[in-house]
Short mmCIF file of C-alpha atoms and ligand atoms in Angstrom, two decimals:
data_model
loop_
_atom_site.label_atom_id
_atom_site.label_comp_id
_atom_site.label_asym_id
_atom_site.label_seq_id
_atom_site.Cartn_x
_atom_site.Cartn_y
_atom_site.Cartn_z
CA UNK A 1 4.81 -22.41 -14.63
CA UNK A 2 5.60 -19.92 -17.18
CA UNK A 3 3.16 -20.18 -19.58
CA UNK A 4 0.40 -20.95 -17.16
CA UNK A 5 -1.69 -18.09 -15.62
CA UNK A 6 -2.44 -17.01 -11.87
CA UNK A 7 -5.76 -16.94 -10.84
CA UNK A 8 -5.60 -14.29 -9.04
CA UNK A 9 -4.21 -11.64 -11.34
CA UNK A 10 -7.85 -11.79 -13.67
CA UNK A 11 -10.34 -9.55 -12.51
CA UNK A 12 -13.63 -10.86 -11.67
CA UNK A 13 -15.09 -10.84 -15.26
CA UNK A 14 -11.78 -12.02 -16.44
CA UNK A 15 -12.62 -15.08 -14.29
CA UNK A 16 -16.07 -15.66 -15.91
CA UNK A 17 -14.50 -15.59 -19.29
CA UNK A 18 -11.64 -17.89 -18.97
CA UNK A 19 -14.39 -20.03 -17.74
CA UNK A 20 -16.51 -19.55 -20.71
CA UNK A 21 -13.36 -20.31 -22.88
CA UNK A 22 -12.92 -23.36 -21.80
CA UNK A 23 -16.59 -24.54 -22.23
CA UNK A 24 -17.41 -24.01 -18.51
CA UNK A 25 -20.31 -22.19 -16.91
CA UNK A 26 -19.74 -18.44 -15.80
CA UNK A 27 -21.01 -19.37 -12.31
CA UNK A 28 -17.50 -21.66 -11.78
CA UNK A 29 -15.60 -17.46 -11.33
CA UNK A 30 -17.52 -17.18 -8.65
CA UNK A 31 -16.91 -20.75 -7.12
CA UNK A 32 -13.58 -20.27 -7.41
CA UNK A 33 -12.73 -16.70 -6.58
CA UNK A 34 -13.85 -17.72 -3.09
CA UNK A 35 -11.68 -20.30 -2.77
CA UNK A 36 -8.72 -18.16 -3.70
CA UNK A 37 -10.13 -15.48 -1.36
CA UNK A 38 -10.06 -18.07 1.50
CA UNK A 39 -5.99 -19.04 0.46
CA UNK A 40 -5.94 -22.19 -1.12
CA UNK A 41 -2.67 -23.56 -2.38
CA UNK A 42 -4.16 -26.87 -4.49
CA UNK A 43 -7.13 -26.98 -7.13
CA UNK A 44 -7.73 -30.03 -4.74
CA UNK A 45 -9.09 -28.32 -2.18
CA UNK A 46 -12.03 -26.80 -4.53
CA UNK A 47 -14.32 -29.61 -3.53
CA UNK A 48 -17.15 -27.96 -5.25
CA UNK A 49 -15.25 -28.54 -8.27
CA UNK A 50 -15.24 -31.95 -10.21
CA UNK A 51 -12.25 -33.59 -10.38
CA UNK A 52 -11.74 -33.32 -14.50
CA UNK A 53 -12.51 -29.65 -13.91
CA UNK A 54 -9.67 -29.58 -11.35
CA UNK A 55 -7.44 -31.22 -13.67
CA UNK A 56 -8.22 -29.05 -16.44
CA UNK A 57 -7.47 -25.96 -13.93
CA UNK A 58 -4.18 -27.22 -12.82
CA UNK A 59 -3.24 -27.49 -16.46
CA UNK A 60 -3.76 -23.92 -17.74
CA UNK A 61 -3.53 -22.00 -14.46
CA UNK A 62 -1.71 -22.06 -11.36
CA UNK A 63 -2.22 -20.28 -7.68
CA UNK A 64 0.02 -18.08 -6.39
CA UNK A 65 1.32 -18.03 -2.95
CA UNK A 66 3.66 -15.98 -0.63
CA UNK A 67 5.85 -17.85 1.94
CA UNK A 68 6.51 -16.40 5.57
CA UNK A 69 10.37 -16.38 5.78
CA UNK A 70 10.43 -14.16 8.65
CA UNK A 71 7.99 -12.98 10.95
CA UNK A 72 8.58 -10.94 13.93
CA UNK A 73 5.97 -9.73 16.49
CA UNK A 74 6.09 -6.58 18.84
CA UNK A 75 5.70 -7.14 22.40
CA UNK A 76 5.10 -3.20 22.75
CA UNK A 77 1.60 -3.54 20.79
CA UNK A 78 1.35 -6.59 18.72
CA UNK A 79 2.04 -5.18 15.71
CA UNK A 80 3.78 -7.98 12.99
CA UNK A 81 6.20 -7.57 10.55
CA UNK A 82 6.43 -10.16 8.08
CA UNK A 83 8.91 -10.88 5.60
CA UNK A 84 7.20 -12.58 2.60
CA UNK A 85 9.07 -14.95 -0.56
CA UNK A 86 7.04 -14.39 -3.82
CA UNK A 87 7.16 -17.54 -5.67
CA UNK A 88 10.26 -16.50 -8.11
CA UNK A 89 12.01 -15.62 -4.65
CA UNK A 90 11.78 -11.90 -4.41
CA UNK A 91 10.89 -10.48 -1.06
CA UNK A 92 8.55 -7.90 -0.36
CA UNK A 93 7.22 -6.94 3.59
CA UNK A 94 3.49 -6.62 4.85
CA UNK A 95 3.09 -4.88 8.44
CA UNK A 96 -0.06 -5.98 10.66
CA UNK A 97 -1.59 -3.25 12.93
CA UNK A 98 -3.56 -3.53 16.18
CA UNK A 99 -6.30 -0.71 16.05
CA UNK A 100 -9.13 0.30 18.09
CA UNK A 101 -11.12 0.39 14.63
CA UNK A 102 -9.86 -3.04 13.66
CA UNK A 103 -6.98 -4.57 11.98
CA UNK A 104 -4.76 -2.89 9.39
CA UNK A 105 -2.29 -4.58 6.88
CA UNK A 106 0.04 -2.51 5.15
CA UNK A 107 1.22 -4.07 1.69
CA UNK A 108 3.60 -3.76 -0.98
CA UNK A 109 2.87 -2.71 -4.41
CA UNK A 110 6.74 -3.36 -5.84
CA UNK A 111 9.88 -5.22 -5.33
CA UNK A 112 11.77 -2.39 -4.84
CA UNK A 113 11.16 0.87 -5.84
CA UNK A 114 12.68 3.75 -8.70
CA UNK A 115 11.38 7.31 -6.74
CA UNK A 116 14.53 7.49 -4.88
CA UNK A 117 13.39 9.52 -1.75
CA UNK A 118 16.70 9.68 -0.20
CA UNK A 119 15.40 8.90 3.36
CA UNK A 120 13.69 5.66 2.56
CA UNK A 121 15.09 2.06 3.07
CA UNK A 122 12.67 0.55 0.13
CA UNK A 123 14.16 2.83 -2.65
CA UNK A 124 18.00 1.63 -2.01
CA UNK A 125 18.38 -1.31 -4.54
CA UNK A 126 16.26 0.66 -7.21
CA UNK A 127 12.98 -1.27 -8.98
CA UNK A 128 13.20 -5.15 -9.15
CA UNK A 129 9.72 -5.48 -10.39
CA UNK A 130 6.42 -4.72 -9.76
CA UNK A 131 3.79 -6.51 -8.29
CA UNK A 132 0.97 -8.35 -9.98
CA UNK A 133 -2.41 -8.01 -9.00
CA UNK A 134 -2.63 -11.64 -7.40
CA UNK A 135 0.56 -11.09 -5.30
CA UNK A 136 -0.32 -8.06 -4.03
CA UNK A 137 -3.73 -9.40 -2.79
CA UNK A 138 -2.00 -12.61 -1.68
CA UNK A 139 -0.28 -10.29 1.08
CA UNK A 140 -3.91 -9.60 2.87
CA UNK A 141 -4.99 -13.57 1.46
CA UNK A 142 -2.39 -15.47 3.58
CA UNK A 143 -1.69 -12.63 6.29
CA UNK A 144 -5.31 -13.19 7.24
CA UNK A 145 -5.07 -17.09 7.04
CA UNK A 146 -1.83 -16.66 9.22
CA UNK A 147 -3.17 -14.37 11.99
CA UNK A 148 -6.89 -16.44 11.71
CA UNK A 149 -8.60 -12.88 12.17
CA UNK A 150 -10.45 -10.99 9.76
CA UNK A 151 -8.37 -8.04 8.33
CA UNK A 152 -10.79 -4.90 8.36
CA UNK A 153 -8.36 -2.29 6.68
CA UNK A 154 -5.91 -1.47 4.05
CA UNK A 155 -3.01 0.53 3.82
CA UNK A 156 -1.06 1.00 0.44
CA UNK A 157 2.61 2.03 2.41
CA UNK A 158 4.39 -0.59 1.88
CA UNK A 159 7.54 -1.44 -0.26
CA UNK A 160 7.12 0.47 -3.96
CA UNK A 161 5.17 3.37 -5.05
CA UNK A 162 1.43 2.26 -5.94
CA UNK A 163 1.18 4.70 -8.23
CA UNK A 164 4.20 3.61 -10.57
CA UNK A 165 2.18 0.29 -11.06
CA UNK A 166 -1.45 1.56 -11.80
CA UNK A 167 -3.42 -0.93 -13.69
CA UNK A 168 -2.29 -3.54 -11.70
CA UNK A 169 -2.85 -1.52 -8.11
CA UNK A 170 -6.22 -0.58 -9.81
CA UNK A 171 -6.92 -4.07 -10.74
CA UNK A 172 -6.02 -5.37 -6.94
CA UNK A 173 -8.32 -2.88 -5.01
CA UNK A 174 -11.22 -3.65 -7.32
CA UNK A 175 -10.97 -7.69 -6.56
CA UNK A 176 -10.02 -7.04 -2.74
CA UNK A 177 -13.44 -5.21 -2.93
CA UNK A 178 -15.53 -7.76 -4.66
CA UNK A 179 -18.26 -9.24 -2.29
CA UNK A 180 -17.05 -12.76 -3.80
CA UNK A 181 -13.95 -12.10 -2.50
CA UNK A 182 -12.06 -10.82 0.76
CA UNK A 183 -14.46 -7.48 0.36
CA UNK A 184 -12.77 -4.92 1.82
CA UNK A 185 -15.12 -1.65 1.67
CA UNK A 186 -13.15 1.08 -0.46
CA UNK A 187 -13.51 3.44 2.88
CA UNK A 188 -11.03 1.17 4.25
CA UNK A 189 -8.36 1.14 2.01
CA UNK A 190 -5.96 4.18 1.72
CA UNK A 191 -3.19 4.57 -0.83
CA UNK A 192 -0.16 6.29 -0.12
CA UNK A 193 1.42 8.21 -3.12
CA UNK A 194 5.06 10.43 -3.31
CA UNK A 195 2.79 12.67 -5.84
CA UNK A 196 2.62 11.56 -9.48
CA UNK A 197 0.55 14.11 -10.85
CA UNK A 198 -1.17 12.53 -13.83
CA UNK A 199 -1.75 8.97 -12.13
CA UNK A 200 -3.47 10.45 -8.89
CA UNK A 201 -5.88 13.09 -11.41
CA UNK A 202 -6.56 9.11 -13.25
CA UNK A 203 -7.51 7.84 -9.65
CA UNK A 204 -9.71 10.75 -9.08
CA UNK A 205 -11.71 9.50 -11.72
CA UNK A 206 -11.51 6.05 -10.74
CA UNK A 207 -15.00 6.49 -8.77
CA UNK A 208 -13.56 4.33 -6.25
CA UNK A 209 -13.71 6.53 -2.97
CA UNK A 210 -10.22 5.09 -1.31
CA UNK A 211 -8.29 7.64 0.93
CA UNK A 212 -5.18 9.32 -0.91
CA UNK A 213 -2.09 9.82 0.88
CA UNK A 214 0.25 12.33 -0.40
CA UNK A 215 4.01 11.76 1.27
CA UNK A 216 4.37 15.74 0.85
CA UNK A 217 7.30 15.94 3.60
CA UNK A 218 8.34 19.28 2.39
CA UNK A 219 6.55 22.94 2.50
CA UNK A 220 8.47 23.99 -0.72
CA UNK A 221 10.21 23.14 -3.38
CA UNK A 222 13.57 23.73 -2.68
CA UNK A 223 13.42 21.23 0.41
CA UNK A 224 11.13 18.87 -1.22
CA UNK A 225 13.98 18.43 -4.10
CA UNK A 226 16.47 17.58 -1.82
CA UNK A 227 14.54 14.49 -0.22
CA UNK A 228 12.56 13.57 -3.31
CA UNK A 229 13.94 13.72 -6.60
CA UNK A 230 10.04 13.06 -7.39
CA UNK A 231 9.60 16.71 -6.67
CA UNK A 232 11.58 17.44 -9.95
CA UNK A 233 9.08 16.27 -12.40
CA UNK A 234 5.66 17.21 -10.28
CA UNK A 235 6.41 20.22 -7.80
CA UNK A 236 4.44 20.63 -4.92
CA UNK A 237 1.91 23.03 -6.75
CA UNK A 238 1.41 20.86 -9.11
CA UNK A 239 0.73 17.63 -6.87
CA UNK A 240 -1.54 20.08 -4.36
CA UNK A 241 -3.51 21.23 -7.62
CA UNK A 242 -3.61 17.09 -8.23
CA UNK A 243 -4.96 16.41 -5.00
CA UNK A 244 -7.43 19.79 -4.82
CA UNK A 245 -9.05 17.92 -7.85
CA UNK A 246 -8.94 14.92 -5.97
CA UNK A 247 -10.57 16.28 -3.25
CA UNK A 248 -13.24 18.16 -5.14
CA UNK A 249 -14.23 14.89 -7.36
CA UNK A 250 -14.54 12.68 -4.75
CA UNK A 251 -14.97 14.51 -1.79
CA UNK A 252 -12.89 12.93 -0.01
CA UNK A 253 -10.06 14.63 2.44
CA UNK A 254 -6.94 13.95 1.40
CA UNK A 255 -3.84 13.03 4.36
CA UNK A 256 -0.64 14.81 3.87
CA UNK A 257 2.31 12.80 5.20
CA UNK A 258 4.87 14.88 6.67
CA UNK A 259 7.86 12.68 8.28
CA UNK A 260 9.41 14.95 10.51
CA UNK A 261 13.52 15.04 10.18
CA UNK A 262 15.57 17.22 12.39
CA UNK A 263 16.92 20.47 10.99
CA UNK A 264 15.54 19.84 7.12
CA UNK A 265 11.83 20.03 7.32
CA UNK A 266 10.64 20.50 10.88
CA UNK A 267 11.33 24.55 11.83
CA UNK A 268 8.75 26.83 12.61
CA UNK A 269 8.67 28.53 9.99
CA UNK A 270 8.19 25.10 7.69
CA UNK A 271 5.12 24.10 9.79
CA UNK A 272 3.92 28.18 8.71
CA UNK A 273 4.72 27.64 5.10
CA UNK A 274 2.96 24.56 5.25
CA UNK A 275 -0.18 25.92 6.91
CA UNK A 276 -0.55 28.33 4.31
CA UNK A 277 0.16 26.30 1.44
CA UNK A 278 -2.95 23.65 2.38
CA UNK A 279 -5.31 25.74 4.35
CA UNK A 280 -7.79 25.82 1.66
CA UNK A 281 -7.78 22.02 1.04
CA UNK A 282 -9.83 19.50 2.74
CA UNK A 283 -6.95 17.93 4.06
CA UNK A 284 -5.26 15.90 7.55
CA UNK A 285 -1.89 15.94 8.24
CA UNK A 286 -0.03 12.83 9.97
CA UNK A 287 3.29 13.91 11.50
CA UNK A 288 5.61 10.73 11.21
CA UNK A 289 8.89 10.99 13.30
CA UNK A 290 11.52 9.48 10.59
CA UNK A 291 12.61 6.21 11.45
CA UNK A 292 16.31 6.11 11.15
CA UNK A 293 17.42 4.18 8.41
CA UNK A 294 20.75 2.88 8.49
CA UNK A 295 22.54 4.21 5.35
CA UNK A 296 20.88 7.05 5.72
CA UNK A 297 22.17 10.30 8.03
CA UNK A 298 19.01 11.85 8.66
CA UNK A 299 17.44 11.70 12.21
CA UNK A 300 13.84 12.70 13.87
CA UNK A 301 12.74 15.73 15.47
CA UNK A 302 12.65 15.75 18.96
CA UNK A 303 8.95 15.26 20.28
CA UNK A 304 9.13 19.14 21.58
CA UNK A 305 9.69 20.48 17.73
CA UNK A 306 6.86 17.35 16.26
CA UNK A 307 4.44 19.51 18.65
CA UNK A 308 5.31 22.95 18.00
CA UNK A 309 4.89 22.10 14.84
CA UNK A 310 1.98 20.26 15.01
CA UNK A 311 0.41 23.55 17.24
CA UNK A 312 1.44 25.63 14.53
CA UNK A 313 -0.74 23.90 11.70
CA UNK A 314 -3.19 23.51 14.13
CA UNK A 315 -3.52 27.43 15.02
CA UNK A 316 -3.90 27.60 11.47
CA UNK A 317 -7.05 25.14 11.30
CA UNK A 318 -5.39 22.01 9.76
CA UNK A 319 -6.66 18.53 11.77
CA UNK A 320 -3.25 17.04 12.87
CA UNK A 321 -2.05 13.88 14.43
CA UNK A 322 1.40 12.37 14.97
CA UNK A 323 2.35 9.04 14.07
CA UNK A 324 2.35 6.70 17.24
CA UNK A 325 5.40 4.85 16.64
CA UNK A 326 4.15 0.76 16.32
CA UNK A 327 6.85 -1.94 16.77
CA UNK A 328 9.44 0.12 17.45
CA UNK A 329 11.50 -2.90 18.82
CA UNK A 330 11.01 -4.95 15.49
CA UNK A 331 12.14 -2.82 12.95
CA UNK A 332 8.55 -2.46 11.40
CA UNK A 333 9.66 0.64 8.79
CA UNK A 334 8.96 0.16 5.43
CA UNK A 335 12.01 -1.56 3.48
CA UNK A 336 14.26 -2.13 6.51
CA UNK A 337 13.30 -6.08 7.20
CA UNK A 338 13.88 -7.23 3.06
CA UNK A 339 17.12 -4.47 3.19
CA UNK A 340 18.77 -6.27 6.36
CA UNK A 341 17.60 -9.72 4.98
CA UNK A 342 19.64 -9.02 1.31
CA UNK A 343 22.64 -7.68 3.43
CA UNK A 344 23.11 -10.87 5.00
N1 LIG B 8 5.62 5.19 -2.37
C1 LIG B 8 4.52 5.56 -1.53
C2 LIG B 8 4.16 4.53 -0.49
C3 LIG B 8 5.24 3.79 0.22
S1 LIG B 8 6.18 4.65 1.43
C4 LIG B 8 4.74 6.91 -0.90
O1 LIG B 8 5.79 7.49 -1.14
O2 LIG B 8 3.86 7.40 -0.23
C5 LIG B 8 5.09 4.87 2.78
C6 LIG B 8 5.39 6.10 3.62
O3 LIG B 8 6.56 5.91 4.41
C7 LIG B 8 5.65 7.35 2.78
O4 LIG B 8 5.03 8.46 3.35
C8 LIG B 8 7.15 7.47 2.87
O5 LIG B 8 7.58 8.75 2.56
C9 LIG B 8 7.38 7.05 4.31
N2 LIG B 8 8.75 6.72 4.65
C10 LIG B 8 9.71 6.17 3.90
N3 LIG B 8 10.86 6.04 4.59
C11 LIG B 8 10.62 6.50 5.81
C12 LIG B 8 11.40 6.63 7.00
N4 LIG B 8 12.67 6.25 7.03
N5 LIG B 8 10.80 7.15 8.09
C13 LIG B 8 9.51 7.54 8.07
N6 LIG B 8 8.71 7.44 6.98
C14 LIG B 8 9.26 6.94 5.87
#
């Protein structure tokens, strides 16, 4: 399958050329961009399609898929975890969530990831590989063929830093949002970033109004250096500059992500520092109590310090929530389902 191309990973356009290029009309990308929105597996199933045209397909290109080799649902609130095989056998994880507002899938972006944030589970075997464009849509593809409900949000929080893999993230969100396709309204899709500077001022020019999320989990940088070795190449200043920009350009407010772990980042006077360091920004913060992580020693805060805290930034005029904690009894955490699967 080597030499053959996925579908999925051309943009839209890219679609009407190949079709040109092979002596086809341009009306054929659309055809068949809906039938790899809807998850077909075969050119067989394209019905629309003649059956030389088929052939020819099958020759040149083939069509990704993911396979579900574990999938575990909460009985707290629904929520699914689900352990996916790419088709050269790498895992990645996808996380369905039960809103009021609708259902949200959280994807991957990488096998693997290089930031090294020393509390996360995803980060432990370094960077495998990213993610192309078709297998990162193939996540919200088959999740919503597999659930047989339509999938109203997006959440970029999954395994791997989105960031790290740019044109291909970019490429994803723009096809996700294509009214041929799955169409996913940029409003709905947020992006979750540890802070690299010059990709997120790129995005801000983007003019695709997604939310940002900035995993900031530090009010300075001698903490933030000690959980993300991130924070040594793009200190907070610099990423709060990034995402003041950000802000201004597409006036959109930005969510800091603030995982709450007892004794390094969660005093008083951290939730003050905080406050005054994003005041001026139009900004929400989302306390997370840290899921415990087995290699890892950190723990959470205890629920009485998550809402001082949280009181604290909220004296000071910053919108906060905390976390609810889904699936707690199915290890839902990013990187802890593919991390006990490779153990085995
Ligand atoms: N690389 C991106 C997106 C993936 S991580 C980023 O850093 O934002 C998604 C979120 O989960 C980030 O905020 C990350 O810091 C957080 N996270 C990672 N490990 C965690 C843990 N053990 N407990 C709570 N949150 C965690």
């Amino acid at each position: 399958m080597s030499d053959k191309i996925n579908l999925k990973d051309l943009s839209y356009e890219e679609l009407e050329e190949f079709f040109v290029n092979i002596g086809q009309q341009k009306y054929r990308a659309k055809q068949v961009f809906q039938w790899l929105h809807n998850g077909v597996t075969n050119f067989d199933e394209m019905t629309n399609l003649s059956k030389d045209l088929r052939a020819m397909l099958a020759e040149r290109s083939f069509i990704s898929t993911v396979s579900i080799v574990d999938k575990r649902t909460s009985r707290l609130d629904g929520t699914i975890k689900y352990l996916l095989g790419l088709n050269d056998g790498n895992l990645i994880e996808s996380v369905i969530m039960r809103y009021k507002h609708g259902i949200t899938i959280c994807i991957s972006t990488q096998v693997g990831c290089r930031m090294g944030c020393n509390f996360c589970a995803s980060t432990i075997g370094g960077l495998v590989r990213h993610l192309t464009p078709g297998e990162i849509l193939d996540q919200v593809i088959f999740i919503q063929k597999d659930i047989g409900e339509r999938i109203s949000n997006i959440v970029l929080m999954g395994i791997g830093e989105p960031l790290d893999n740019y044109d291909n993230v970019i490429k994803f969100l723009k096809n996700v949002n294509h009214p041929a396709g799955i169409n996913i309204g940029y409003r709905h899709i947020s992006l979750s970033t540890c802070g690299l500077v010059p990709a997120i001022l790129k995005l801000s020019k983007e003019n695709m109004p997604i939310t940002l999320s900035v995993s900031l989990h530090a009010p300075n940088d001698e903490i933030r250096n000690k959980i993300m070795p991130v924070n040594r190449s793009y200190s907070i200043d610099k990423v709060l500059d990034a995402c003041r920009i950000y802000a201004e350009t597409t006036k959109r407010r930005i969510t800091f992500e603030y995982a709450m772990i007892s004794g390094i980042n969660d005093s008083v006077d951290n939730a003050r520092e905080l406050s005054s360091k994003i005041k001026d920004l139009l900004c929400h913060v989302n306390l997370i109590p840290i899921n415990k992580v087995e290699e890892k020693e950190y723990s959470k805060s205890s629920s009485k310090q998550i809402n001082l805290f949280k009181s604290i930034l909220e004296k000071n005029g910053i919108s906060t929530t905390v976390r609810r904690e889904l699936g707690g009894d199915i290890n839902a955490s990013c990187g802890q389902l593919r991390r006990g699967h490779s153990k085995k």
